[in-house]
PDB file of C-alpha atoms and ligand atoms in Angstrom:
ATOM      1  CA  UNK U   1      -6.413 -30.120 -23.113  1.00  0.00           C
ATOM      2  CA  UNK U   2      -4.602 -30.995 -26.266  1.00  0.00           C
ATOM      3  CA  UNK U   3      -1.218 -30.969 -25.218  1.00  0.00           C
ATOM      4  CA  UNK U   4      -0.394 -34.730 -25.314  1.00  0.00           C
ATOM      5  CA  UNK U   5       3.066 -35.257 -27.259  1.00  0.00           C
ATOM      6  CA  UNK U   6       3.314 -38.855 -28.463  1.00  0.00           C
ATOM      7  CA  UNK U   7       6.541 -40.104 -28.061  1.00  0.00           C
ATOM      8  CA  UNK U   8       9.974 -39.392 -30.567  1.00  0.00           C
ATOM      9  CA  UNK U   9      12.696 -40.880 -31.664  1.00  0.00           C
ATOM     10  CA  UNK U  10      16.205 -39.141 -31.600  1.00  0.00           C
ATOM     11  CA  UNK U  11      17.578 -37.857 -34.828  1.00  0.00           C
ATOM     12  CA  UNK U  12      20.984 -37.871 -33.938  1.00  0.00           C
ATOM     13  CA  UNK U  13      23.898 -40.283 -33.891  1.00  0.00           C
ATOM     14  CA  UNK U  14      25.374 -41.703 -30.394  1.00  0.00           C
ATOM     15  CA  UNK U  15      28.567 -40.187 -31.993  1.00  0.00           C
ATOM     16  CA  UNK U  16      27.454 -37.030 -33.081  1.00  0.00           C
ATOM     17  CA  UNK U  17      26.070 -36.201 -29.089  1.00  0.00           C
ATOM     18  CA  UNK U  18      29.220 -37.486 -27.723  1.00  0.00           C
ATOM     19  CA  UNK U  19      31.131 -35.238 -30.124  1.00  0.00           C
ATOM     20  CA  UNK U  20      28.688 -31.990 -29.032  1.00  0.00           C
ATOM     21  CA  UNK U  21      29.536 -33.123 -25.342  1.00  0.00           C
ATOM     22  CA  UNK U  22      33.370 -32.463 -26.113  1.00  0.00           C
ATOM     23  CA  UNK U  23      32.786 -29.564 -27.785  1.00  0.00           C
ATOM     24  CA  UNK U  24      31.025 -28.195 -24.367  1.00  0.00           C
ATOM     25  CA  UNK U  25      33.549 -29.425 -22.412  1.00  0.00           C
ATOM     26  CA  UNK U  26      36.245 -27.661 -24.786  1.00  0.00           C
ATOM     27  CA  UNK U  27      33.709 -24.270 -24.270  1.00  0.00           C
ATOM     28  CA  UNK U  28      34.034 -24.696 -20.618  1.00  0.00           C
ATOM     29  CA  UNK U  29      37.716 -24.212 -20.966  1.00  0.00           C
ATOM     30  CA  UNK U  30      38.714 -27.845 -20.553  1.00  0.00           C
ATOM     31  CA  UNK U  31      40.981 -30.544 -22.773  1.00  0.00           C
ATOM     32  CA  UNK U  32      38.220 -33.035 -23.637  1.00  0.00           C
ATOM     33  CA  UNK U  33      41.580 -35.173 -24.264  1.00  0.00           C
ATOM     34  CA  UNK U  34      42.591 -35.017 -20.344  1.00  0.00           C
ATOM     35  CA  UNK U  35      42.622 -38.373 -19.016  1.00  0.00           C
ATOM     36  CA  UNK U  36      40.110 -37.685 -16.776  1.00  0.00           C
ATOM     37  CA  UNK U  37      37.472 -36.753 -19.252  1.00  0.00           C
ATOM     38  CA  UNK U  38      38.169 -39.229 -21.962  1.00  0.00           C
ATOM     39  CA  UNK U  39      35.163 -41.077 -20.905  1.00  0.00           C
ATOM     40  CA  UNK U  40      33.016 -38.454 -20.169  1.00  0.00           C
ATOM     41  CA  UNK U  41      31.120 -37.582 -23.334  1.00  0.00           C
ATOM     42  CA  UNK U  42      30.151 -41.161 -23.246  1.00  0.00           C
ATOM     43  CA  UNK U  43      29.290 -41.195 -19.339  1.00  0.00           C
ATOM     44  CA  UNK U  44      26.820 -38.017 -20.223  1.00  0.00           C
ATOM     45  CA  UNK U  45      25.193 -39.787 -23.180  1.00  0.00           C
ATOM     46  CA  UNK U  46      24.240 -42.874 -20.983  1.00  0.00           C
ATOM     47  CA  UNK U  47      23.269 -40.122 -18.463  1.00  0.00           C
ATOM     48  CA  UNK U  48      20.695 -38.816 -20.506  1.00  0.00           C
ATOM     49  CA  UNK U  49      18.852 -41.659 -21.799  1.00  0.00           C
ATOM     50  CA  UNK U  50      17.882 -41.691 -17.811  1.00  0.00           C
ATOM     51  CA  UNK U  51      17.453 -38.262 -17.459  1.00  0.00           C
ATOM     52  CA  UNK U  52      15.187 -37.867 -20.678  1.00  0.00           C
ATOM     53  CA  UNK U  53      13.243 -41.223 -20.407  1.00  0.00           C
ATOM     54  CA  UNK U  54       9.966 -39.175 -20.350  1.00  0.00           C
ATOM     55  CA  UNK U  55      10.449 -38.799 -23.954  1.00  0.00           C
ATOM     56  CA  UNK U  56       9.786 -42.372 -24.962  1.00  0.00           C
ATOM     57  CA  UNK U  57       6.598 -42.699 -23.154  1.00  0.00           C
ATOM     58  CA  UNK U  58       3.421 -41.949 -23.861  1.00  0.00           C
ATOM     59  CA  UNK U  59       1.542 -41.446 -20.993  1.00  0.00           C
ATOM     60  CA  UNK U  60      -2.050 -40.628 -22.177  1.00  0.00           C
ATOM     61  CA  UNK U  61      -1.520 -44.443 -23.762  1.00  0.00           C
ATOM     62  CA  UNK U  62       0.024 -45.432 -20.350  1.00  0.00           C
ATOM     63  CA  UNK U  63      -2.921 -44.576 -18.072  1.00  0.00           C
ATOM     64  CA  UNK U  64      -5.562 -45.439 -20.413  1.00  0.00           C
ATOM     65  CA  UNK U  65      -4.257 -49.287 -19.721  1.00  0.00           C
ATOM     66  CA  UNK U  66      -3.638 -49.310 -16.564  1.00  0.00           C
ATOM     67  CA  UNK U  67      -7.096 -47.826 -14.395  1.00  0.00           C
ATOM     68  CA  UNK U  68      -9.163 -49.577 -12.528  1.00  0.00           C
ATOM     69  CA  UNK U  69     -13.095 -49.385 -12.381  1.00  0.00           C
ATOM     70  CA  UNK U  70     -14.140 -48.700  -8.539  1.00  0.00           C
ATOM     71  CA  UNK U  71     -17.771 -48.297  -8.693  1.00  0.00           C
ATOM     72  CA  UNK U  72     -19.182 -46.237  -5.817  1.00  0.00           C
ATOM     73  CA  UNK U  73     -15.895 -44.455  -4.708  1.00  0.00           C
ATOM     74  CA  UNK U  74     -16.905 -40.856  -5.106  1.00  0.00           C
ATOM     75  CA  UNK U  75     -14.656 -39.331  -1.850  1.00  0.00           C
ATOM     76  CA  UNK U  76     -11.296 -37.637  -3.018  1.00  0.00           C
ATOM     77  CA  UNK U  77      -8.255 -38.970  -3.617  1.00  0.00           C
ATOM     78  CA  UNK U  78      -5.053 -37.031  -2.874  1.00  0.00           C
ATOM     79  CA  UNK U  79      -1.054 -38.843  -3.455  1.00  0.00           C
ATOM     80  CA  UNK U  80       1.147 -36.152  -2.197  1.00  0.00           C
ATOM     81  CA  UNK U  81       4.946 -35.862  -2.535  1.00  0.00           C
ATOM     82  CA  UNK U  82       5.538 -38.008  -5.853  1.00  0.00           C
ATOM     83  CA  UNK U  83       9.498 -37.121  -5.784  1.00  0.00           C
ATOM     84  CA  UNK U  84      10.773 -36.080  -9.694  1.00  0.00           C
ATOM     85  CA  UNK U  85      13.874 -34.715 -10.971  1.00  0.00           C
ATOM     86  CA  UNK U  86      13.556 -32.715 -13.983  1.00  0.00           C
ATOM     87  CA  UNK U  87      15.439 -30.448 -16.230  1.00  0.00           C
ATOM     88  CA  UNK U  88      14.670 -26.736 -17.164  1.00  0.00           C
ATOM     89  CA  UNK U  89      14.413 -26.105 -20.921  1.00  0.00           C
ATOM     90  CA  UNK U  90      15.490 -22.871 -20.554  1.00  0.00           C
ATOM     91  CA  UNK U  91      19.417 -23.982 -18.989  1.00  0.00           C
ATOM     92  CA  UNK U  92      19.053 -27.303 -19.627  1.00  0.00           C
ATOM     93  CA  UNK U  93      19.762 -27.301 -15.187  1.00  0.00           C
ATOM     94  CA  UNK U  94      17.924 -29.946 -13.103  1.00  0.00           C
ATOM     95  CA  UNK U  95      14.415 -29.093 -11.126  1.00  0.00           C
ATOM     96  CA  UNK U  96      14.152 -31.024  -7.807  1.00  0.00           C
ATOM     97  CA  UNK U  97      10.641 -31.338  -6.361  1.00  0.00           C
ATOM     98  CA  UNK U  98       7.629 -32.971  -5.487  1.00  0.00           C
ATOM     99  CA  UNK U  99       4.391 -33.356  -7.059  1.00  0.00           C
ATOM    100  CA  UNK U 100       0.726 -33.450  -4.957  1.00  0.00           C
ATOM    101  CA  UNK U 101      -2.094 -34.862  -7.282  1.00  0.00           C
ATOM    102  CA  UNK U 102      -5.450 -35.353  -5.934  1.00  0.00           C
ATOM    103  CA  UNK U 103      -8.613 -36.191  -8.206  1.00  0.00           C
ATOM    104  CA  UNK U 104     -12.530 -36.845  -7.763  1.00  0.00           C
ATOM    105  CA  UNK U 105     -13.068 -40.015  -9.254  1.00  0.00           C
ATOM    106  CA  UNK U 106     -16.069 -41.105 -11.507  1.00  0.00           C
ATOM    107  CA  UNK U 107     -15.546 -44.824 -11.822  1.00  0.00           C
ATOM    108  CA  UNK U 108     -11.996 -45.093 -12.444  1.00  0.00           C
ATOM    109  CA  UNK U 109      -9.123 -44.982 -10.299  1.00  0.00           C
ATOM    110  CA  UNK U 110      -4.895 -45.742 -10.861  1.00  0.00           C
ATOM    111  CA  UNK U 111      -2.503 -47.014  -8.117  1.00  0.00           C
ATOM    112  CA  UNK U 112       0.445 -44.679  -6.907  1.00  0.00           C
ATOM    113  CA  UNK U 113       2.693 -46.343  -8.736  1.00  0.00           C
ATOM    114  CA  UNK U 114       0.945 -45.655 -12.342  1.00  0.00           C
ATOM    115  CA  UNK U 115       0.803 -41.880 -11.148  1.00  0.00           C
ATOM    116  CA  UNK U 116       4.200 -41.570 -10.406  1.00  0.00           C
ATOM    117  CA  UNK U 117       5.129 -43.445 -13.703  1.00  0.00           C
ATOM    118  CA  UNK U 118       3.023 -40.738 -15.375  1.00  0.00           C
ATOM    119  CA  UNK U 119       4.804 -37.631 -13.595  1.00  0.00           C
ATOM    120  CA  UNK U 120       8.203 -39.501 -14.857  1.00  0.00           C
ATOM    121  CA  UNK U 121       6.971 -39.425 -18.519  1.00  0.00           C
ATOM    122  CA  UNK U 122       6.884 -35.546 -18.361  1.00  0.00           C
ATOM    123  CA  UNK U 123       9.594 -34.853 -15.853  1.00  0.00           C
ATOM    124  CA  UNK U 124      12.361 -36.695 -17.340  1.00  0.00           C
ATOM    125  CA  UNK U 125      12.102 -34.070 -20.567  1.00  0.00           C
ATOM    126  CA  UNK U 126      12.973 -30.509 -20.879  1.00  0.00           C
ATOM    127  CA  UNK U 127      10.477 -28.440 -18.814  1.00  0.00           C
ATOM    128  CA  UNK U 128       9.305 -25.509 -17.827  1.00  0.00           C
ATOM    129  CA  UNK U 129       7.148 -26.357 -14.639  1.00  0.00           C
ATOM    130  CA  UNK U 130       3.802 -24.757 -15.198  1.00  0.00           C
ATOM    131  CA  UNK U 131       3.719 -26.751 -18.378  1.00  0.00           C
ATOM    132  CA  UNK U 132       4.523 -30.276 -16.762  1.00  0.00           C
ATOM    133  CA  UNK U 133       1.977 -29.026 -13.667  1.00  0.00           C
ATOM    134  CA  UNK U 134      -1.142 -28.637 -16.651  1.00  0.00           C
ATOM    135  CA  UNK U 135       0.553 -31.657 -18.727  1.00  0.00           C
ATOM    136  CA  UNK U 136       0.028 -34.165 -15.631  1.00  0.00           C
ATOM    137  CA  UNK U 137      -3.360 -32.606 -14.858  1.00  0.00           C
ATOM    138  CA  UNK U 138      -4.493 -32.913 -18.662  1.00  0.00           C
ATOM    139  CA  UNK U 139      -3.101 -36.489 -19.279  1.00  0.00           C
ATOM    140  CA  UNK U 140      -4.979 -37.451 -15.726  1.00  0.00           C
ATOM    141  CA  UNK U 141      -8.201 -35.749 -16.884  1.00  0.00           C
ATOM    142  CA  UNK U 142      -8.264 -37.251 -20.456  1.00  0.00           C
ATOM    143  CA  UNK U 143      -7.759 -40.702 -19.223  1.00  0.00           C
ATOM    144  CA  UNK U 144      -9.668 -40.993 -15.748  1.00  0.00           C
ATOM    145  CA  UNK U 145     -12.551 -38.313 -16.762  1.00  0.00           C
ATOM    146  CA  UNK U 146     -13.254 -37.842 -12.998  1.00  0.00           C
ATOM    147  CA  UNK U 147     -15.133 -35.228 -11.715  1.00  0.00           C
ATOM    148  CA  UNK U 148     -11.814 -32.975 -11.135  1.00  0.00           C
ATOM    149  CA  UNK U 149      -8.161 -33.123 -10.754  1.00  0.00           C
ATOM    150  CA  UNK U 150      -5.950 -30.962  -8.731  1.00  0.00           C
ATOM    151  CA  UNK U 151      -1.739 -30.983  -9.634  1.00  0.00           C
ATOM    152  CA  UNK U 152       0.326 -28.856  -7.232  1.00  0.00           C
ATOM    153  CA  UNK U 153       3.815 -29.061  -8.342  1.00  0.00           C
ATOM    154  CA  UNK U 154       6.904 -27.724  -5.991  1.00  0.00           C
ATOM    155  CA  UNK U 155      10.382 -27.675  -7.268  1.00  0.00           C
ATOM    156  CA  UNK U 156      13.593 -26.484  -6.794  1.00  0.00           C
ATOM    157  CA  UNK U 157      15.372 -24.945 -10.077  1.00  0.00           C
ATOM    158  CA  UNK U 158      19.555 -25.350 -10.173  1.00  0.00           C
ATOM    159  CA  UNK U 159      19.261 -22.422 -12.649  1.00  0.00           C
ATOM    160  CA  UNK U 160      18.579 -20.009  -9.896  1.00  0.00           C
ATOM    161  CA  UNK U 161      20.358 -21.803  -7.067  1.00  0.00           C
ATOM    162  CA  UNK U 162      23.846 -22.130  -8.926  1.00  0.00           C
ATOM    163  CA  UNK U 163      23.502 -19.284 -10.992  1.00  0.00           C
ATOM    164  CA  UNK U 164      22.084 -16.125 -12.251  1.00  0.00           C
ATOM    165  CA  UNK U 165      20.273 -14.853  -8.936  1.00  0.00           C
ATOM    166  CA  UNK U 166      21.644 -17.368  -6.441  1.00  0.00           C
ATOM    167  CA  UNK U 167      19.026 -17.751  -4.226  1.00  0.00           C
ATOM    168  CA  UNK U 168      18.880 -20.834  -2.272  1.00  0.00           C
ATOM    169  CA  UNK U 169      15.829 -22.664  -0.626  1.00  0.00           C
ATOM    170  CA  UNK U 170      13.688 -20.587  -2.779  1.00  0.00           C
ATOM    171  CA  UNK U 171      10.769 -23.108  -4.168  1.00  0.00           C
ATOM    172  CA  UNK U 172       8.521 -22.729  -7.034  1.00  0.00           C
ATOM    173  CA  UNK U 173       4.795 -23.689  -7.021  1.00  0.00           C
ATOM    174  CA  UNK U 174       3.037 -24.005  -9.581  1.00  0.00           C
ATOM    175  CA  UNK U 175      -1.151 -25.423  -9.581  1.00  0.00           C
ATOM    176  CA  UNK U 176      -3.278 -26.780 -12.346  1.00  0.00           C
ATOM    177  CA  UNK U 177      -6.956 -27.241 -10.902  1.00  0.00           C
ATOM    178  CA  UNK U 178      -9.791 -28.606 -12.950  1.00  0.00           C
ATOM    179  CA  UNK U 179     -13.319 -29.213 -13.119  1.00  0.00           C
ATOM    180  CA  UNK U 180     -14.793 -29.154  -9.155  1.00  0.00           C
ATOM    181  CA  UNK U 181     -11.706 -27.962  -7.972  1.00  0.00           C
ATOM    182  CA  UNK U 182     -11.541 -25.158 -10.119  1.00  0.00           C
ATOM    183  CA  UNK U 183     -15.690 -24.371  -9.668  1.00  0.00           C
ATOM    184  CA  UNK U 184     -15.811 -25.615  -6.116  1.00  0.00           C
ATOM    185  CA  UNK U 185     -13.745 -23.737  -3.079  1.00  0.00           C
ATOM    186  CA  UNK U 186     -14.939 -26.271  -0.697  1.00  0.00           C
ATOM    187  CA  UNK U 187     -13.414 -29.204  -2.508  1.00  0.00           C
ATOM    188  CA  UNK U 188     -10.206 -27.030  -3.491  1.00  0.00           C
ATOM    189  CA  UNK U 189      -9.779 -26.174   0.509  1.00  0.00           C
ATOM    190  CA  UNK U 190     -10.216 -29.583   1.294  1.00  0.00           C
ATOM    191  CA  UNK U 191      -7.512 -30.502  -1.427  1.00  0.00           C
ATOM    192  CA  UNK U 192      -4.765 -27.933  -0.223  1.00  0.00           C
ATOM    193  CA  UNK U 193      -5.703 -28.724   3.217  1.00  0.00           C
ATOM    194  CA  UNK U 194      -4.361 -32.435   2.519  1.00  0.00           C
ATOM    195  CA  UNK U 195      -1.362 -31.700   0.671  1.00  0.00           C
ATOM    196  CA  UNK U 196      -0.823 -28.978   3.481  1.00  0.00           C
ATOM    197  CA  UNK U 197       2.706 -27.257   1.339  1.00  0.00           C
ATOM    198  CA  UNK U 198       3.480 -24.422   3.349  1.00  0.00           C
ATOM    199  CA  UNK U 199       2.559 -25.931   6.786  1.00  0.00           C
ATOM    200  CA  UNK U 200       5.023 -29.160   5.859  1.00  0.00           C
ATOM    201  CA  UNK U 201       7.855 -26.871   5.054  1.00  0.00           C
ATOM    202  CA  UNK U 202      11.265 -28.642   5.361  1.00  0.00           C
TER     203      UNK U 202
HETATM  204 ZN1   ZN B 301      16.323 -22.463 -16.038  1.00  0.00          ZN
END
């Protein structure tokens, strides 16, 4: 997989997106001048640095430091409902979901925490999901090389919940499954029987 994206650096001004902000809020039909919104180009600015934060790191670089070697661990390990917040590049409208990763380790392993700092470096960027799903998948497999690695990815997309179709409650999932859990049934049931999506249901 050789769709790792080292990180970039803005080409724009502070001033120049705060100015594109007004002009949006002037397209919605509003006086960016109102007292109310005189502080809100800068409010969505700040706003972004958080929401885009994935841009900035490079997570192939990230995992690579932080694994540890577990020799003899060979059973399957499975971290299910890594909470992200995303945005679709599409409408530029937040995704809301939850990511299941589980992976067949040869050697190297990476705590929780490192995981879900990994699914933050591609969910805080413009997505579409089935790319983040295979980006998280591909970053895991390039820097653990275990024996496979399984992403299920569910989310909820504003785009289709606020407008367009309307539909409400309606979840996307999307599945990247590599090496044995792409060749091997057995060890993809076993996989989907831990992260257990439709049964968990909320
Ligand atoms: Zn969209």
């Amino acid at each position: 997989m050789a769709d790792h994206t080292p990180p970039r650096e803005p080409d724009v001004t502070r001033e120049q997106a705060e100015a594109a902000v007004r002009t949006l809020l002037r397209w919605a039909g509003d006086d960016p001048q109102r007292e109310g919104l005189l502080d809100t180009p800068k409010r969505v600015v700040k706003a972004y640095r958080e929401w885009f934060s994935g841009y900035a790191i490079d997570a192939d670089e990230y995992l690579a430091r932080t694994f540890e070697e577990v020799e003899g661990y060979d059973e399957m390990i499975v971290l299910r409902d890594i909470e992200y917040e995303s945005h679709c590049e599409h409408h530029m409208a937040p995704i809301i979901g939850r990511v299941h990763v589980g992976y067949l380790p040869a050697g190297k392993v990476v705590g929780i925490s490192k995981l879900a700092r990994v699914v933050d470096a591609y969910a805080k960027r413009f997505q579409v999901q089935e790319k983040m799903t295979a980006q998280i998948a591909g970053c895991i497999q390039r820097a653990l090389a275990p024996l496979g690695v399984a992403v299920v990815v569910e989310g909820e997309h504003e785009c289709m919940t606020t407008r367009g179709v309307h539909k409400r409650g309606v979840s996307m999932v999307t599945s990247t499954m590599l090496g044995s859990f792409r060749e091997d049934a057995r060890t993809r049931a076993e996989f989907l029987q831990f992260i257990d999506t439709v049964a968990r249901r909320r």
